Structure formats: structure tokens, C-alpha cells
């Protein structure tokens, strides 16, 4: 039997929200590692996909599962949970970290070397 979200992770403060969900900081209880926990409300999901085992999930989960650990430049999906009204995606949260939008606000431009 699969454990519940609250048995494995502690939810922290909200980091941000937008059209694709709300993201919270969190902690993996087994080792204290920082994680990001994204809540996506079921009714806001526009595209659905199917996992290899036939489970119907948001396309975001399908794509993140496909990428897997193949690319270190992409935030990894560590776990996900289906709740009655939403899906919770648990992703790695490297510290320090910053999204591209806020990085560009600070740096104003991104040089070719930095982009690589």
C-alpha cells in the first residue's frame, strides 16, 4: 500500500502560484531533503496522458516521468499523489534556486555562455 503525502513530506510555506498550480516548499521526512510540492487543482488540468501502467494523470506527470533522470538540468519529479480534488507533485528543490523569470529580472539579460 502506498503511503500518504503527509507521511512522507512536510508541507512548508507557499513559494508561488499561477495558472498551472500553487507551489510550496517542503521537506522529505526520511532525510530532511528540501522539496517543492506543487498542487494542481483537477478542474484546471487541460491535458491528460497515460502512464505505461495505464494510469490517467495530468500530462505534466507523464512528461516529467519520461524525462526521468536523463537530464540533470531539469527539475526531477520525485513523487506524485492523486487526491480527490487535485494532484500533488513532489519535485526536487535545489537550494539555492531561482526561476528563470526572477533571474532575468535581476540580471537583465542572459549571455550565450550562461545560457549554455
Short mmCIF file of N, CA and C in Angstrom, two decimals:
data_model
loop_
_atom_site.label_atom_id
_atom_site.label_comp_id
_atom_site.label_asym_id
_atom_site.label_seq_id
_atom_site.Cartn_x
_atom_site.Cartn_y
_atom_site.Cartn_z
N UNK A 1 0.84 -1.20 0.00
CA UNK A 1 0.00 0.00 0.00
C UNK A 1 0.87 1.25 0.00
N UNK A 2 0.48 2.18 -0.81
CA UNK A 2 1.24 3.42 -0.96
C UNK A 2 1.00 4.36 0.23
N UNK A 3 2.09 4.95 0.72
CA UNK A 3 1.96 5.89 1.84
C UNK A 3 1.34 7.19 1.37
N UNK A 4 0.79 7.93 2.32
CA UNK A 4 0.17 9.21 2.03
C UNK A 4 1.21 10.32 2.01
N UNK A 5 0.85 11.40 1.36
CA UNK A 5 1.73 12.57 1.24
C UNK A 5 2.24 13.03 2.60
N UNK A 6 1.34 13.17 3.56
CA UNK A 6 1.73 13.71 4.87
C UNK A 6 2.59 12.75 5.69
N UNK A 7 2.63 11.48 5.29
CA UNK A 7 3.50 10.52 5.98
C UNK A 7 4.94 10.61 5.48
N UNK A 8 5.12 11.18 4.28
CA UNK A 8 6.44 11.23 3.66
C UNK A 8 7.05 12.63 3.59
N UNK A 9 6.18 13.65 3.56
CA UNK A 9 6.65 15.02 3.35
C UNK A 9 5.96 15.98 4.31
N UNK A 10 6.68 17.03 4.68
CA UNK A 10 6.10 18.11 5.47
C UNK A 10 5.93 19.31 4.55
N UNK A 11 4.73 19.83 4.50
CA UNK A 11 4.43 20.99 3.66
C UNK A 11 4.89 22.26 4.35
N UNK A 12 5.58 23.12 3.60
CA UNK A 12 6.07 24.39 4.13
C UNK A 12 5.30 25.56 3.54
N UNK A 13 5.89 26.75 3.60
CA UNK A 13 5.21 27.94 3.10
C UNK A 13 5.09 27.95 1.57
N UNK A 14 4.13 28.72 1.10
CA UNK A 14 3.90 28.86 -0.33
C UNK A 14 5.06 29.61 -0.97
N UNK A 15 5.54 29.09 -2.11
CA UNK A 15 6.61 29.74 -2.85
C UNK A 15 6.05 30.61 -3.97
N UNK A 16 4.93 30.20 -4.54
CA UNK A 16 4.35 30.95 -5.64
C UNK A 16 3.10 30.26 -6.16
N UNK A 17 2.38 30.98 -7.01
CA UNK A 17 1.19 30.39 -7.62
C UNK A 17 0.95 31.04 -8.97
N UNK A 18 0.19 30.34 -9.78
CA UNK A 18 -0.12 30.84 -11.11
C UNK A 18 -1.17 29.95 -11.76
N UNK A 19 -1.27 30.07 -13.06
CA UNK A 19 -2.27 29.32 -13.80
C UNK A 19 -2.06 27.83 -13.80
N UNK A 20 -0.85 27.39 -13.48
CA UNK A 20 -0.55 25.96 -13.53
C UNK A 20 -0.50 25.32 -12.15
N UNK A 21 -0.82 26.06 -11.11
CA UNK A 21 -0.84 25.48 -9.78
C UNK A 21 -0.21 26.38 -8.74
N UNK A 22 -0.12 25.83 -7.53
CA UNK A 22 0.49 26.52 -6.40
C UNK A 22 1.65 25.68 -5.90
N UNK A 23 2.79 26.30 -5.69
CA UNK A 23 3.99 25.58 -5.27
C UNK A 23 4.35 25.96 -3.84
N UNK A 24 4.63 24.94 -3.05
CA UNK A 24 5.02 25.10 -1.65
C UNK A 24 6.42 24.54 -1.45
N UNK A 25 7.14 25.09 -0.50
CA UNK A 25 8.38 24.43 -0.09
C UNK A 25 7.96 23.25 0.78
N UNK A 26 8.85 22.30 0.90
CA UNK A 26 8.55 21.14 1.72
C UNK A 26 9.82 20.44 2.13
N UNK A 27 9.66 19.42 2.94
CA UNK A 27 10.79 18.64 3.44
C UNK A 27 10.44 17.16 3.36
N UNK A 28 11.37 16.37 2.82
CA UNK A 28 11.19 14.92 2.84
C UNK A 28 11.54 14.44 4.24
N UNK A 29 10.59 13.81 4.90
CA UNK A 29 10.75 13.43 6.30
C UNK A 29 11.84 12.38 6.51
N UNK A 30 12.08 11.52 5.53
CA UNK A 30 13.06 10.44 5.72
C UNK A 30 14.48 10.94 5.88
N UNK A 31 14.83 12.06 5.23
CA UNK A 31 16.21 12.53 5.30
C UNK A 31 16.36 14.05 5.43
N UNK A 32 15.25 14.76 5.50
CA UNK A 32 15.31 16.21 5.66
C UNK A 32 15.61 16.99 4.39
N UNK A 33 15.63 16.31 3.25
CA UNK A 33 15.93 17.00 1.98
C UNK A 33 14.84 17.99 1.61
N UNK A 34 15.23 19.14 1.08
CA UNK A 34 14.22 20.11 0.63
C UNK A 34 13.55 19.62 -0.65
N UNK A 35 12.25 19.85 -0.74
CA UNK A 35 11.49 19.51 -1.94
C UNK A 35 10.55 20.68 -2.25
N UNK A 36 10.03 20.68 -3.45
CA UNK A 36 8.97 21.60 -3.84
C UNK A 36 7.73 20.75 -4.07
N UNK A 37 6.61 21.18 -3.53
CA UNK A 37 5.37 20.43 -3.66
C UNK A 37 4.37 21.30 -4.41
N UNK A 38 3.98 20.83 -5.59
CA UNK A 38 3.08 21.59 -6.45
C UNK A 38 1.68 21.00 -6.39
N UNK A 39 0.71 21.84 -6.11
CA UNK A 39 -0.70 21.42 -6.07
C UNK A 39 -1.37 21.91 -7.35
N UNK A 40 -1.92 20.95 -8.10
CA UNK A 40 -2.63 21.26 -9.33
C UNK A 40 -4.08 20.84 -9.14
N UNK A 41 -4.99 21.80 -9.15
CA UNK A 41 -6.41 21.51 -8.98
C UNK A 41 -6.91 20.74 -10.20
N UNK A 42 -7.64 19.67 -9.96
CA UNK A 42 -8.11 18.77 -11.01
C UNK A 42 -8.85 19.52 -12.13
N UNK A 43 -9.72 20.46 -11.75
CA UNK A 43 -10.53 21.14 -12.77
C UNK A 43 -9.72 22.10 -13.63
N UNK A 44 -8.49 22.41 -13.24
CA UNK A 44 -7.65 23.30 -14.05
C UNK A 44 -6.75 22.54 -15.02
N UNK A 45 -6.78 21.22 -14.97
CA UNK A 45 -5.92 20.40 -15.83
C UNK A 45 -6.52 20.34 -17.23
N UNK A 46 -5.75 20.82 -18.22
CA UNK A 46 -6.24 20.89 -19.59
C UNK A 46 -5.85 19.67 -20.42
N UNK A 47 -4.71 19.08 -20.12
CA UNK A 47 -4.24 17.93 -20.91
C UNK A 47 -3.94 16.77 -19.99
N UNK A 48 -4.44 15.61 -20.40
CA UNK A 48 -4.24 14.38 -19.66
C UNK A 48 -3.43 13.41 -20.50
N UNK A 49 -2.75 12.51 -19.84
CA UNK A 49 -1.98 11.49 -20.52
C UNK A 49 -2.08 10.18 -19.76
N UNK A 50 -1.38 9.19 -20.29
CA UNK A 50 -1.43 7.86 -19.68
C UNK A 50 -0.02 7.37 -19.39
N UNK A 51 0.17 6.88 -18.19
CA UNK A 51 1.45 6.29 -17.81
C UNK A 51 1.54 4.88 -18.39
N UNK A 52 2.73 4.29 -18.45
CA UNK A 52 2.86 2.94 -19.01
C UNK A 52 1.95 1.90 -18.35
N UNK A 53 1.60 2.10 -17.08
CA UNK A 53 0.71 1.13 -16.41
C UNK A 53 -0.77 1.40 -16.68
N UNK A 54 -1.06 2.42 -17.51
CA UNK A 54 -2.44 2.72 -17.87
C UNK A 54 -3.11 3.77 -17.01
N UNK A 55 -2.42 4.28 -15.99
CA UNK A 55 -2.98 5.30 -15.11
C UNK A 55 -3.14 6.62 -15.86
N UNK A 56 -4.31 7.23 -15.76
CA UNK A 56 -4.58 8.52 -16.39
C UNK A 56 -4.19 9.64 -15.42
N UNK A 57 -3.27 10.48 -15.85
CA UNK A 57 -2.73 11.55 -15.00
C UNK A 57 -2.56 12.82 -15.83
N UNK A 58 -2.32 13.96 -15.17
CA UNK A 58 -2.02 15.18 -15.93
C UNK A 58 -0.80 14.97 -16.83
N UNK A 59 -0.83 15.58 -18.01
CA UNK A 59 0.27 15.43 -18.97
C UNK A 59 1.61 15.84 -18.35
N UNK A 60 1.61 16.79 -17.44
CA UNK A 60 2.84 17.21 -16.78
C UNK A 60 3.54 16.03 -16.11
N UNK A 61 2.78 15.16 -15.46
CA UNK A 61 3.36 13.99 -14.80
C UNK A 61 3.92 13.03 -15.84
N UNK A 62 3.18 12.81 -16.93
CA UNK A 62 3.65 11.91 -17.99
C UNK A 62 4.99 12.40 -18.54
N UNK A 63 5.07 13.69 -18.84
CA UNK A 63 6.30 14.24 -19.42
C UNK A 63 7.46 14.21 -18.44
N UNK A 64 7.21 14.56 -17.18
CA UNK A 64 8.29 14.52 -16.19
C UNK A 64 8.76 13.10 -15.93
N UNK A 65 7.85 12.14 -15.97
CA UNK A 65 8.24 10.72 -15.81
C UNK A 65 9.09 10.27 -16.99
N UNK A 66 8.75 10.72 -18.21
CA UNK A 66 9.52 10.34 -19.40
C UNK A 66 10.93 10.88 -19.34
N UNK A 67 11.07 12.13 -18.89
CA UNK A 67 12.39 12.73 -18.79
C UNK A 67 13.21 12.00 -17.74
N UNK A 68 12.54 11.60 -16.64
CA UNK A 68 13.21 10.84 -15.60
C UNK A 68 14.49 11.50 -15.15
N UNK A 69 15.50 10.71 -14.96
CA UNK A 69 16.79 11.25 -14.50
C UNK A 69 17.74 11.43 -15.67
N UNK A 70 17.21 11.50 -16.88
CA UNK A 70 18.04 11.60 -18.07
C UNK A 70 18.72 12.94 -18.28
N UNK A 71 18.25 13.98 -17.63
CA UNK A 71 18.82 15.31 -17.83
C UNK A 71 18.96 16.02 -16.49
N UNK A 72 20.18 16.32 -16.09
CA UNK A 72 20.39 16.95 -14.79
C UNK A 72 19.95 18.41 -14.76
N UNK A 73 19.66 19.00 -15.92
CA UNK A 73 19.23 20.40 -15.97
C UNK A 73 17.73 20.57 -15.78
N UNK A 74 17.00 19.48 -15.67
CA UNK A 74 15.56 19.53 -15.49
C UNK A 74 15.23 19.09 -14.07
N UNK A 75 14.42 19.88 -13.39
CA UNK A 75 13.98 19.52 -12.03
C UNK A 75 13.29 18.17 -12.09
N UNK A 76 13.69 17.26 -11.22
CA UNK A 76 13.18 15.89 -11.25
C UNK A 76 11.89 15.75 -10.44
N UNK A 77 10.96 14.99 -11.00
CA UNK A 77 9.75 14.61 -10.28
C UNK A 77 10.12 13.45 -9.37
N UNK A 78 9.97 13.64 -8.07
CA UNK A 78 10.33 12.61 -7.10
C UNK A 78 9.16 11.69 -6.77
N UNK A 79 7.95 12.25 -6.77
CA UNK A 79 6.77 11.50 -6.35
C UNK A 79 5.54 12.29 -6.76
N UNK A 80 4.41 11.65 -6.80
CA UNK A 80 3.16 12.36 -7.03
C UNK A 80 2.03 11.62 -6.33
N UNK A 81 0.98 12.39 -6.01
CA UNK A 81 -0.15 11.85 -5.27
C UNK A 81 -1.44 12.36 -5.91
N UNK A 82 -2.41 11.47 -6.04
CA UNK A 82 -3.72 11.86 -6.53
C UNK A 82 -4.65 12.02 -5.34
N UNK A 83 -5.21 13.20 -5.21
CA UNK A 83 -6.18 13.50 -4.16
C UNK A 83 -7.55 13.70 -4.82
N UNK A 84 -8.62 13.70 -4.06
CA UNK A 84 -9.95 13.84 -4.67
C UNK A 84 -10.10 15.08 -5.56
N UNK A 85 -9.56 16.22 -5.15
CA UNK A 85 -9.75 17.47 -5.90
C UNK A 85 -8.50 17.95 -6.63
N UNK A 86 -7.37 17.27 -6.44
CA UNK A 86 -6.12 17.78 -7.01
C UNK A 86 -5.07 16.68 -7.14
N UNK A 87 -3.97 17.05 -7.77
CA UNK A 87 -2.77 16.22 -7.81
C UNK A 87 -1.68 17.00 -7.10
N UNK A 88 -0.84 16.28 -6.36
CA UNK A 88 0.30 16.89 -5.69
C UNK A 88 1.57 16.30 -6.31
N UNK A 89 2.41 17.15 -6.86
CA UNK A 89 3.66 16.73 -7.48
C UNK A 89 4.81 17.12 -6.56
N UNK A 90 5.62 16.17 -6.19
CA UNK A 90 6.78 16.42 -5.33
C UNK A 90 8.01 16.43 -6.21
N UNK A 91 8.71 17.56 -6.23
CA UNK A 91 9.87 17.72 -7.09
C UNK A 91 11.09 18.12 -6.27
N UNK A 92 12.26 17.84 -6.83
CA UNK A 92 13.46 18.27 -6.14
C UNK A 92 13.47 19.80 -6.08
N UNK A 93 14.11 20.32 -5.04
CA UNK A 93 14.18 21.77 -4.84
C UNK A 93 15.60 22.13 -4.43
N UNK A 94 16.49 22.22 -5.42
CA UNK A 94 17.87 22.55 -5.08
C UNK A 94 17.95 23.91 -4.41
N UNK A 95 18.82 24.02 -3.44
CA UNK A 95 18.99 25.30 -2.75
C UNK A 95 20.44 25.74 -2.87
N UNK A 96 20.73 26.96 -3.21
CA UNK A 96 19.75 27.98 -3.59
C UNK A 96 19.23 27.73 -5.00
N UNK A 97 18.03 28.19 -5.27
CA UNK A 97 17.47 28.08 -6.61
C UNK A 97 16.61 29.30 -6.89
N UNK A 98 16.37 29.52 -8.19
CA UNK A 98 15.61 30.69 -8.61
C UNK A 98 15.01 30.38 -9.97
N UNK A 99 13.80 30.83 -10.21
CA UNK A 99 13.22 30.57 -11.52
C UNK A 99 13.81 31.54 -12.54
N UNK A 100 13.66 31.19 -13.82
CA UNK A 100 14.27 31.97 -14.90
C UNK A 100 13.75 33.40 -14.93
N UNK A 101 12.47 33.57 -14.70
CA UNK A 101 11.87 34.91 -14.73
C UNK A 101 12.56 35.85 -13.73
N UNK A 102 12.69 35.40 -12.49
CA UNK A 102 13.31 36.25 -11.47
C UNK A 102 14.81 36.44 -11.71
N UNK A 103 15.46 35.42 -12.26
CA UNK A 103 16.87 35.55 -12.61
C UNK A 103 17.05 36.65 -13.65
N UNK A 104 16.19 36.64 -14.68
CA UNK A 104 16.30 37.65 -15.74
C UNK A 104 15.95 39.05 -15.23
N UNK A 105 15.05 39.14 -14.27
CA UNK A 105 14.76 40.45 -13.68
C UNK A 105 15.99 41.03 -13.00
N UNK A 106 16.78 40.17 -12.37
CA UNK A 106 17.98 40.63 -11.67
C UNK A 106 19.14 40.88 -12.63
N UNK A 107 19.33 39.99 -13.59
CA UNK A 107 20.49 40.05 -14.48
C UNK A 107 20.25 40.87 -15.74
N UNK A 108 19.01 41.12 -16.09
CA UNK A 108 18.59 41.89 -17.26
C UNK A 108 18.77 41.17 -18.59
N UNK A 109 19.82 40.38 -18.74
CA UNK A 109 19.98 39.60 -19.97
C UNK A 109 20.75 38.33 -19.65
N UNK A 110 20.72 37.41 -20.57
CA UNK A 110 21.38 36.13 -20.40
C UNK A 110 22.37 35.95 -21.54
N UNK A 111 23.66 36.00 -21.23
CA UNK A 111 24.68 35.83 -22.24
C UNK A 111 24.73 34.40 -22.76
N UNK A 112 25.36 34.22 -23.90
CA UNK A 112 25.38 32.90 -24.54
C UNK A 112 26.05 31.84 -23.65
N UNK A 113 27.17 32.19 -23.04
CA UNK A 113 27.85 31.22 -22.18
C UNK A 113 27.00 30.81 -20.99
N UNK A 114 26.34 31.78 -20.38
CA UNK A 114 25.48 31.49 -19.24
C UNK A 114 24.30 30.62 -19.67
N UNK A 115 23.77 30.89 -20.86
CA UNK A 115 22.62 30.13 -21.36
C UNK A 115 22.98 28.66 -21.57
N UNK A 116 24.22 28.41 -21.92
CA UNK A 116 24.64 27.02 -22.14
C UNK A 116 24.74 26.30 -20.83
#
